Coordinates of C-alpha atoms in Angstrom, one line a residue:
Chain A
M1 CA 166.3 114.4 12.9
R2 CA 163.6 113.1 10.3
G3 CA 161.3 115.5 9.1
A4 CA 162.4 118.6 10.8
L5 CA 166.3 118.6 10.0
Q6 CA 168.4 117.9 7.2
R7 CA 171.3 116.7 8.6
E8 CA 171.6 113.4 10.1
V9 CA 172.5 112.8 13.8
A10 CA 174.4 109.5 15.4
I11 CA 175.3 107.7 18.6
A12 CA 179.2 106.7 17.3
G13 CA 180.4 105.4 20.7
I14 CA 179.2 104.5 24.3
G15 CA 180.9 103.8 27.4
L16 CA 179.8 102.3 30.6
S17 CA 181.8 102.7 33.7
D18 CA 182.3 99.9 36.5
Y19 CA 178.6 99.3 38.4
P20 CA 177.0 98.0 41.0
V21 CA 179.5 98.8 43.7
A22 CA 182.7 100.8 43.0
P23 CA 184.2 101.7 46.1
G24 CA 186.8 104.1 46.1
M25 CA 185.7 106.1 43.0
T26 CA 184.4 109.2 42.8
S27 CA 182.0 110.9 40.6
E28 CA 184.2 112.4 38.4
Q29 CA 186.6 109.1 37.9
H30 CA 183.1 107.2 37.2
A31 CA 182.6 109.9 34.4
A32 CA 186.4 110.0 33.2
L33 CA 186.4 105.5 32.7
A34 CA 183.2 105.8 30.8
F35 CA 184.4 108.7 28.5
R36 CA 187.8 107.1 27.9
R37 CA 185.5 103.7 26.9
A38 CA 183.1 105.7 24.8
L39 CA 186.2 107.4 23.3
D40 CA 187.8 103.7 22.4
D41 CA 184.2 102.7 21.5
S42 CA 183.9 105.3 18.7
G43 CA 187.8 105.5 17.5
L44 CA 187.5 109.5 18.3
T45 CA 189.9 111.5 20.4
K46 CA 189.3 113.8 23.2
A47 CA 190.6 116.4 20.6
D48 CA 187.6 115.6 18.6
V49 CA 184.9 116.2 21.2
D50 CA 183.8 120.1 21.2
G51 CA 180.2 120.0 22.4
F52 CA 179.9 119.2 26.2
F53 CA 176.3 117.9 27.4
S54 CA 176.2 116.8 31.5
A55 CA 173.9 117.3 34.2
G56 CA 176.4 117.1 36.9
D57 CA 176.0 114.6 40.1
A58 CA 172.8 115.1 41.4
L59 CA 173.0 112.2 44.2
P60 CA 173.9 112.4 46.6
H61 CA 175.8 115.6 45.9
F62 CA 175.3 118.4 43.4
E63 CA 178.8 118.9 41.3
D64 CA 178.3 121.0 38.4
A65 CA 178.5 120.0 35.0
E66 CA 181.1 122.8 34.5
N67 CA 183.3 120.9 36.9
L68 CA 182.9 117.6 35.1
A69 CA 184.0 119.7 32.2
E70 CA 187.0 121.0 33.6
Y71 CA 188.2 117.4 35.3
L72 CA 188.0 115.8 31.4
G73 CA 189.8 118.6 30.4
I74 CA 187.3 119.9 27.6
Q75 CA 186.6 123.0 26.6
P76 CA 183.7 122.8 24.5
R77 CA 182.6 125.6 21.9
Y78 CA 178.8 124.3 22.8
F79 CA 177.9 123.5 26.3
D80 CA 174.8 122.4 27.8
S81 CA 174.3 121.4 31.6
T82 CA 170.5 120.9 31.3
F83 CA 169.3 119.4 34.4
T84 CA 166.0 117.5 34.8
G85 CA 166.9 114.7 37.2
G86 CA 166.9 110.9 35.3
S87 CA 165.4 111.9 32.1
A88 CA 168.1 114.7 31.9
F89 CA 170.1 112.7 29.2
E90 CA 167.8 112.3 27.1
V91 CA 167.0 115.5 27.0
L92 CA 170.3 116.1 26.5
L93 CA 170.5 113.5 23.9
Q94 CA 167.8 116.0 21.9
H95 CA 169.9 119.2 22.9
A96 CA 172.8 117.7 21.2
A97 CA 171.5 116.1 18.2
L98 CA 169.8 119.2 17.4
A99 CA 173.7 121.5 18.1
I100 CA 175.0 118.8 15.9
A101 CA 172.3 119.0 12.8
A102 CA 172.3 122.9 13.2
G103 CA 176.2 122.9 13.4
E104 CA 176.9 124.1 16.8
C105 CA 179.4 121.2 17.5
E106 CA 180.6 118.3 15.1
V107 CA 180.8 115.9 18.4
A108 CA 179.2 116.2 21.2
L109 CA 179.3 114.1 24.7
I110 CA 176.8 113.0 26.9
V111 CA 178.5 112.3 30.0
Y112 CA 177.6 111.0 34.0
G113 CA 179.3 109.9 36.7
S114 CA 177.9 109.0 40.3
D115 CA 179.3 107.5 43.7
A116 CA 176.0 107.3 45.4
R117 CA 176.3 103.7 46.6
S118 CA 179.8 103.6 48.1
R119 CA 179.4 107.3 49.2
H120 CA 176.3 106.2 51.1
K121 CA 177.0 102.9 51.8
R122 CA 173.7 101.8 52.4
G123 CA 170.6 102.3 50.1
L124 CA 169.0 105.6 49.8
G125 CA 166.1 104.0 48.7
A126 CA 165.0 102.6 51.6
K127 CA 166.6 103.3 55.5
G128 CA 169.0 106.0 54.3
L129 CA 166.2 107.8 52.2
A130 CA 166.2 111.5 52.5
P131 CA 163.2 113.9 52.4
T132 CA 162.7 115.3 48.8
T133 CA 163.5 118.7 50.4
Y134 CA 167.0 117.4 50.7
L135 CA 167.5 116.0 47.4
F136 CA 166.0 118.7 45.2
D137 CA 165.7 121.5 47.3
Q138 CA 167.6 121.9 49.9
P139 CA 166.5 124.4 53.1
Q140 CA 168.7 127.1 53.2
S141 CA 169.4 129.5 56.2
G142 CA 169.4 132.8 56.5
P143 CA 168.3 135.3 53.8
R144 CA 167.8 133.2 51.2
R145 CA 164.4 131.8 50.5
Q146 CA 163.1 128.4 50.8
G147 CA 161.6 126.4 47.7
N148 CA 158.0 125.3 47.2
A149 CA 159.1 121.8 48.0
A150 CA 160.8 122.8 51.9
A151 CA 157.9 125.1 52.7
F152 CA 154.7 122.7 51.3
E153 CA 155.8 119.5 51.5
A154 CA 159.0 118.7 53.6
P155 CA 157.1 119.7 56.6
W156 CA 154.9 116.5 55.8
G157 CA 157.8 113.9 55.6
S158 CA 157.7 113.8 51.8
S159 CA 160.0 111.4 50.4
I160 CA 161.4 109.8 46.9
I161 CA 159.4 106.8 47.7
S162 CA 156.3 108.1 49.6
S163 CA 155.7 110.7 46.1
Y164 CA 155.8 107.3 43.5
A165 CA 153.5 105.8 46.2
L166 CA 150.7 108.5 45.8
A167 CA 150.9 107.6 42.0
A168 CA 150.4 104.2 42.5
Q169 CA 148.0 104.4 45.0
R170 CA 146.0 106.6 42.6
H171 CA 146.3 104.4 39.5
M172 CA 145.1 101.5 41.6
Y173 CA 141.8 103.2 42.6
E174 CA 141.3 104.5 39.1
Y175 CA 141.7 101.7 37.1
G176 CA 141.9 98.9 39.8
T177 CA 145.5 97.9 39.2
T178 CA 147.2 95.2 42.0
S179 CA 149.7 95.1 43.4
A180 CA 150.8 91.6 42.0
Q181 CA 150.4 93.4 38.4
L182 CA 153.0 96.1 39.5
A183 CA 155.2 93.4 40.6
E184 CA 155.1 92.0 37.4
I185 CA 157.4 94.6 36.3
A186 CA 160.2 94.1 38.7
V187 CA 160.0 90.3 38.0
A188 CA 160.5 91.1 34.4
M189 CA 163.6 93.2 35.1
R190 CA 165.3 90.7 37.1
Y191 CA 164.6 88.1 34.9
N192 CA 166.4 90.2 32.2
A193 CA 169.5 91.3 35.1
Q194 CA 170.5 87.8 34.8
F195 CA 171.9 88.3 31.3
N196 CA 174.2 90.9 32.6
P197 CA 176.9 89.8 34.8
N198 CA 177.5 93.5 36.4
A199 CA 173.7 93.8 37.4
M200 CA 173.3 94.4 41.1
Y201 CA 170.2 91.6 41.6
R202 CA 170.6 88.3 39.4
D203 CA 168.9 85.8 41.2
P204 CA 165.3 85.1 40.1
L205 CA 162.4 87.0 41.9
S206 CA 158.9 85.8 41.8
V207 CA 155.9 88.0 42.2
E208 CA 155.1 86.6 45.5
E209 CA 158.4 87.4 46.8
V210 CA 157.8 90.9 45.5
L211 CA 154.5 90.8 47.8
A212 CA 156.2 89.3 50.7
S213 CA 159.1 91.8 50.4
P214 CA 158.3 94.8 53.4
M215 CA 155.9 97.4 52.5
L216 CA 157.7 100.9 52.3
A217 CA 154.9 103.1 51.3
D218 CA 151.7 101.7 50.7
P219 CA 151.4 100.4 48.0
L220 CA 154.9 100.1 46.9
H221 CA 157.3 97.1 48.5
R222 CA 161.0 97.1 48.5
W223 CA 161.0 95.3 45.5
D224 CA 158.9 97.7 43.7
C225 CA 162.1 100.4 44.4
C226 CA 165.0 100.6 42.2
V227 CA 168.7 99.6 43.9
V228 CA 171.1 102.4 44.9
S229 CA 174.4 101.8 42.9
D230 CA 177.2 103.8 41.6
G231 CA 178.3 104.0 38.2
G232 CA 178.9 106.3 34.7
G233 CA 178.0 106.0 31.4
A234 CA 179.2 107.9 28.2
V235 CA 177.5 108.7 24.9
I236 CA 179.6 110.4 21.6
M237 CA 177.3 111.5 19.3
T238 CA 178.1 113.1 15.5
S239 CA 177.0 113.4 12.1
G240 CA 175.6 110.5 10.1
E241 CA 178.2 110.9 7.4
R242 CA 181.1 111.3 9.9
A243 CA 179.8 108.5 12.1
R244 CA 179.6 106.0 9.0
D245 CA 183.6 106.4 8.6
L246 CA 183.8 105.4 12.5
K247 CA 184.6 102.1 14.0
T248 CA 181.1 100.9 15.0
T249 CA 178.0 100.9 13.8
P250 CA 176.2 103.9 13.5
V251 CA 172.9 104.0 15.5
Y252 CA 170.9 107.1 14.5
V253 CA 168.7 109.7 16.7
L254 CA 165.3 109.7 14.6
A255 CA 163.2 111.7 16.8
A256 CA 163.5 112.9 20.2
K257 CA 161.1 115.2 22.5
N258 CA 160.8 116.4 26.2
A259 CA 157.9 117.6 28.4
A260 CA 157.6 118.4 31.7
T261 CA 154.2 118.8 34.2
H262 CA 155.0 119.6 37.5
Y263 CA 157.9 119.5 40.1
N264 CA 156.4 119.2 43.5
I265 CA 154.5 116.0 44.0
A266 CA 151.6 117.4 45.2
Q267 CA 150.9 119.7 42.0
M268 CA 151.0 116.5 39.6
P269 CA 148.5 117.5 37.8
D270 CA 147.2 113.9 37.1
Y271 CA 148.7 111.1 39.1
T272 CA 148.0 109.0 36.7
Q273 CA 149.6 110.2 33.9
T274 CA 153.3 111.8 33.3
A275 CA 154.5 114.0 30.3
A276 CA 154.7 111.1 28.2
A277 CA 151.4 111.3 27.2
M278 CA 152.1 115.1 25.5
V279 CA 155.1 113.9 23.3
A280 CA 153.9 110.6 22.5
D281 CA 152.4 110.8 19.1
D282 CA 154.8 113.7 18.1
V283 CA 158.2 111.0 18.6
F284 CA 156.4 108.7 16.5
R285 CA 155.1 110.9 13.7
A286 CA 158.9 112.8 13.7
A287 CA 160.4 109.5 13.7
D288 CA 157.7 108.4 10.8
V289 CA 157.4 105.0 12.5
T290 CA 154.3 103.5 14.4
R291 CA 154.5 101.4 17.9
D292 CA 154.6 98.2 16.4
D293 CA 157.6 98.7 14.7
I294 CA 159.6 99.1 18.0
D295 CA 161.4 96.4 18.3
T296 CA 162.7 96.8 21.9
L297 CA 162.0 99.5 24.8
Q298 CA 164.3 101.2 27.6
I299 CA 162.0 102.7 30.1
Y300 CA 163.0 104.6 32.9
D301 CA 161.9 101.9 36.1
S302 CA 162.7 104.3 39.3
F303 CA 160.0 102.2 40.8
T304 CA 157.3 99.7 39.0
I305 CA 154.8 102.5 38.7
T306 CA 156.9 104.5 37.1
V307 CA 157.1 102.0 34.2
L308 CA 153.5 101.3 34.4
L309 CA 152.8 104.9 33.6
Q310 CA 155.3 105.4 30.9
L311 CA 154.0 102.1 28.7
E312 CA 150.4 103.4 29.4
D313 CA 151.4 107.4 28.3
L314 CA 153.6 106.2 25.4
G315 CA 150.7 104.1 23.7
F316 CA 152.2 100.8 24.1
A317 CA 149.4 99.7 26.8
P318 CA 145.6 101.0 26.7
K319 CA 145.6 103.5 29.3
G320 CA 144.5 101.9 32.4
E321 CA 145.0 98.6 31.4
G322 CA 148.6 98.7 32.0
G323 CA 148.5 96.2 34.9
A324 CA 147.4 93.2 32.8
W325 CA 149.6 94.3 29.6
V326 CA 152.9 93.7 31.6
S327 CA 151.5 90.3 33.1
D328 CA 152.2 88.1 30.2
G329 CA 156.0 88.6 30.0
K330 CA 156.3 90.6 27.1
L331 CA 158.5 92.8 29.3
K332 CA 161.3 89.9 29.3
V333 CA 164.2 89.2 27.1
G334 CA 162.5 86.6 24.2
G335 CA 159.1 88.5 25.1
A336 CA 157.0 90.4 22.9
L337 CA 158.7 93.7 23.8
P338 CA 162.2 93.4 25.8
T339 CA 162.1 96.2 28.1
N340 CA 165.5 97.1 30.1
T341 CA 167.4 94.2 28.9
D342 CA 170.2 95.1 30.7
G343 CA 167.8 94.7 34.1
G344 CA 167.1 98.3 34.7
G345 CA 167.1 100.3 37.5
L346 CA 164.9 97.6 39.5
S347 CA 167.8 95.2 39.3
A348 CA 170.8 96.1 37.4
C349 CA 171.9 99.9 38.7
H350 CA 170.7 102.6 39.2
P351 CA 173.2 105.7 40.5
G352 CA 170.5 108.4 41.0
M353 CA 169.9 109.4 37.4
R354 CA 169.5 106.5 35.5
G355 CA 168.6 107.7 31.7
I356 CA 172.0 107.5 29.9
F357 CA 172.0 103.8 30.7
L358 CA 168.8 103.7 28.7
I359 CA 170.3 105.3 25.6
I360 CA 173.3 102.9 26.1
E361 CA 171.6 100.0 26.1
A362 CA 169.2 100.7 23.2
T363 CA 172.3 101.2 21.2
R364 CA 174.0 98.2 22.0
Q365 CA 170.8 96.7 20.9
L366 CA 170.5 98.1 17.8
R367 CA 174.2 97.2 17.0
H368 CA 173.1 93.9 18.1
D369 CA 175.8 93.7 20.6
A370 CA 173.7 93.1 23.2
G371 CA 175.0 89.6 23.8
D372 CA 172.4 87.0 25.4
A373 CA 170.2 89.8 26.5
Q374 CA 169.9 90.4 22.3
T375 CA 166.4 91.4 20.9
P376 CA 166.8 89.2 17.3
N377 CA 167.5 91.8 14.1
A378 CA 166.7 94.9 16.4
Q379 CA 166.3 97.9 14.1
L380 CA 164.3 100.1 16.1
A381 CA 164.3 101.1 19.6
L382 CA 162.5 103.7 21.9
V383 CA 164.2 105.2 25.2
S384 CA 161.7 106.9 27.7
G385 CA 163.5 108.6 30.6
S386 CA 161.6 110.2 33.7
G387 CA 163.3 112.7 35.8
G388 CA 161.9 114.7 39.0
I389 CA 159.0 113.1 40.7
L390 CA 157.2 112.0 37.4
S391 CA 158.1 115.3 36.7
H392 CA 159.6 115.5 33.6
I393 CA 160.0 113.0 30.3
G394 CA 162.4 112.7 27.5
V395 CA 161.6 110.4 24.8
A396 CA 164.1 109.1 21.5
I397 CA 163.4 106.7 18.7
L398 CA 167.0 105.2 18.0
G399 CA 167.1 103.2 14.6
R400 CA 170.0 101.1 13.1
Q401 CA 169.0 102.7 9.5
P402 CA 169.2 106.6 9.4
Chain B
M1 CA 153.5 96.4 61.3
G2 CA 154.8 95.4 65.1
K3 CA 154.2 99.2 65.9
E4 CA 150.8 101.3 67.2
A5 CA 150.0 103.2 64.2
N6 CA 149.6 107.1 65.1
T7 CA 146.4 108.4 64.9
S8 CA 147.0 111.5 66.7
V9 CA 150.0 112.3 64.8
E10 CA 153.0 113.4 67.1
L11 CA 153.6 116.9 66.2
R12 CA 157.5 117.1 66.9
A13 CA 157.2 120.1 65.3
S14 CA 160.5 121.4 66.2
D15 CA 162.2 118.8 64.8
R16 CA 160.0 118.9 61.5
V17 CA 161.8 121.3 58.4
L18 CA 159.4 124.3 58.9
P19 CA 158.3 126.7 56.3
M20 CA 159.9 130.2 55.9
P21 CA 157.2 132.4 55.4
D22 CA 158.2 134.8 52.1
S23 CA 156.4 137.4 50.4
D24 CA 154.0 135.1 48.2
S25 CA 153.5 132.8 51.4
A26 CA 153.1 135.6 54.3
E27 CA 149.3 135.8 54.1
Y28 CA 148.9 132.3 53.7
W29 CA 150.8 131.4 57.3
E30 CA 149.2 134.4 58.7
G31 CA 145.8 132.8 58.0
L32 CA 146.8 129.8 59.3
A33 CA 147.8 131.2 62.7
R34 CA 144.3 132.5 63.0
G35 CA 142.7 129.0 62.5
E36 CA 141.8 129.8 58.5
L37 CA 142.9 128.4 55.5
R38 CA 143.5 131.1 52.7
L39 CA 143.7 130.8 49.2
Q40 CA 143.9 132.6 45.8
R41 CA 141.6 133.2 43.2
C42 CA 142.5 134.6 40.1
T43 CA 140.5 137.6 39.5
A44 CA 140.2 137.1 35.9
C45 CA 139.1 133.1 35.7
G46 CA 138.1 132.8 39.0
I47 CA 140.4 129.6 39.5
A48 CA 141.3 129.0 42.9
Q49 CA 145.2 127.8 43.1
F50 CA 147.3 126.3 46.1
Y51 CA 150.3 127.1 46.8
P52 CA 150.2 130.7 46.7
R53 CA 152.3 132.4 44.0
S54 CA 152.2 136.3 42.5
L55 CA 150.2 135.0 39.4
C56 CA 147.4 132.8 38.2
A57 CA 149.0 129.6 37.2
T58 CA 145.8 128.8 34.9
C59 CA 145.6 131.7 33.2
G60 CA 148.7 134.5 34.1
G61 CA 145.9 137.0 35.6
S62 CA 146.1 138.5 39.0
V63 CA 145.0 136.6 42.3
E64 CA 143.2 137.7 45.6
W65 CA 143.0 136.2 48.9
F66 CA 139.8 134.4 50.3
A67 CA 139.3 132.2 52.8
A68 CA 138.4 128.6 51.9
T69 CA 136.1 126.3 53.9
G70 CA 139.1 124.0 54.8
K71 CA 136.8 120.7 53.8
G72 CA 138.2 118.5 51.2
T73 CA 138.4 114.8 50.0
V74 CA 141.8 112.5 50.0
H75 CA 142.5 112.5 46.4
T76 CA 145.3 110.1 46.9
F77 CA 147.7 108.9 49.8
T78 CA 150.3 106.6 51.4
V79 CA 151.1 105.0 54.4
V80 CA 154.7 105.8 55.0
R81 CA 156.0 103.0 57.1
T82 CA 160.1 103.5 56.9
H83 CA 161.7 107.1 56.7
G84 CA 165.5 108.0 56.8
A85 CA 164.9 111.2 59.1
E86 CA 164.0 112.2 61.9
P87 CA 161.0 113.1 63.5
F88 CA 159.4 111.1 60.6
R89 CA 161.6 107.9 60.9
S90 CA 160.3 107.6 64.9
L91 CA 156.7 108.5 63.7
V92 CA 155.9 105.6 61.2
P93 CA 153.6 104.2 60.2
F94 CA 151.9 107.7 59.6
T95 CA 149.4 109.0 56.6
L96 CA 150.7 111.4 53.7
A97 CA 148.0 112.3 52.0
I98 CA 147.0 114.9 48.6
V99 CA 143.9 116.6 49.8
E100 CA 141.8 118.0 47.2
L101 CA 140.0 121.1 48.7
E102 CA 135.9 122.0 48.2
E103 CA 137.3 124.8 46.2
G104 CA 139.7 122.9 43.8
P105 CA 143.3 123.0 44.4
R106 CA 145.2 120.2 46.0
M107 CA 147.6 120.1 48.7
M108 CA 150.0 117.8 50.6
T109 CA 149.2 117.0 54.8
N110 CA 149.2 114.4 57.3
L111 CA 146.0 113.2 58.5
T112 CA 145.5 112.5 62.3
G113 CA 142.5 111.1 63.9
I114 CA 142.4 107.8 61.7
D115 CA 144.2 104.4 61.6
P116 CA 146.8 104.8 58.8
D117 CA 145.1 101.4 57.5
D118 CA 141.5 102.9 57.8
V119 CA 142.6 105.7 55.4
R120 CA 140.6 105.8 51.9
I121 CA 140.3 108.1 48.6
D122 CA 137.5 110.0 48.6
L123 CA 137.3 110.4 52.6
P124 CA 136.0 113.5 53.7
V125 CA 138.3 115.7 55.7
E126 CA 138.7 119.0 57.5
L127 CA 141.4 121.6 58.1
E128 CA 142.9 120.7 61.7
P129 CA 145.9 123.7 61.9
V130 CA 148.6 122.8 64.8
S131 CA 150.9 125.4 66.2
A132 CA 154.2 124.3 65.7
G133 CA 155.8 127.6 67.3
D134 CA 156.2 130.8 64.9
I135 CA 154.4 128.4 62.2
T136 CA 150.8 126.5 62.1
L137 CA 151.0 123.8 60.1
P138 CA 147.7 122.8 58.2
F139 CA 146.9 118.8 59.2
F140 CA 143.9 117.4 58.0
T141 CA 141.6 115.0 60.0
P142 CA 138.3 112.8 59.1
R143 CA 135.0 115.3 58.8
A144 CA 133.2 115.1 62.0
D145 CA 129.7 114.9 60.2
S146 CA 131.2 112.1 57.7

């Protein structure tokens, strides 16, 4: 990464598993398919991989990264199972870049697979929604102690959706943000999904339709919430020097940062601000680029409010003015700042932890390989993953040039 | 929403995932059983905190317990209109709120005694301890004097 480390690091291969719905495929199979496709994409072989980076499979069950490495037959000399929820893959991208730059490994695999949709048969996002405690802090019987989420949040019926609703409600109160403005984000993601043949929803969506969809937890409507899909992804990274000799156009990691503010939603220091605000200036400084230089954004969109907060905290939209900022279509393919050009979690796929799809779509854009969703002559992309309940943020700036 | 709102939240306490007191929180839960909201305060910086823990989360100092007023205001909230698990599935719509206590810390709760559609940020509320068997849960309700 520029400024801090001498050695260039690049993404040399990407692979997606089948999504949004792949009945019969296990989480491990999704990871394996994505891995094999990433190997084919790079021209590397499995034997080249000596660094393994995975957060396991958070939904609907917990599978260790170690299990996945064993399943794939990888015995890495550098292993990292950092779990921060959906942002884990941006954090792992940072860790892999540091490990490669430091010489701890030469070829790093970041991999993810999940059968969340097929296993649950119905959306976790609505009727199947479990309290957060079941997802992140499972209560234990017997002598093991409970986590604080189980003790201080689960008794109140806290859930994933209602947790994000608390943030949306406060943002509306402080800044006058409206439901129609949040809906504009869902509408833009749906517009972008039309270019992705694998997206779960591709039919046009209007602001009126978002507002007419059922209110799940005020002020969040059904279409303010992401889909629940199957899917998987793999990213192979190596030194820039080595990547330039491989099959595909390298995409360079110019900077990556991560930060965290809380775990339990009741402990969020400021319901209108995420940890992205803590790292935004640092990541632009480290990459030696400005916000105006960024051609495309890939922003974690578990909910419409997730996008709004990150856009403000990263400094693209003035704080509190994100609602108006997103309402002129600039997030759409062909707009001023195309965002989530694969349709995002709101319309394309969200198997539980979506962060790896952000990296893969940014890489496609910077390779100029994004088909009808291509941002013309894209040179720089910013990726921002949100994990937990707006708890952790991982931000990376990727470039077509080192 | 086609269903009458729960203004006095049906408790179904036995169906809820109930807290297990531990060595950090035992005094908190014992206080609630007596109808008292006990918080911790730092002996060095004086800042009050919730939830209970064995150090000051602000400065790292040591903490002491004290009785809070049990009064606060709604900092943010949501009306939960769909839920995947009982007893909450049967309780919708109900209010999930973050209350900011007079002493500073915030805590999650459910509101009773008010239609969810009437809840607003900054609404003054007060503690309403409700026994749920071995545990007393800190519900909150609109303040009588507000």
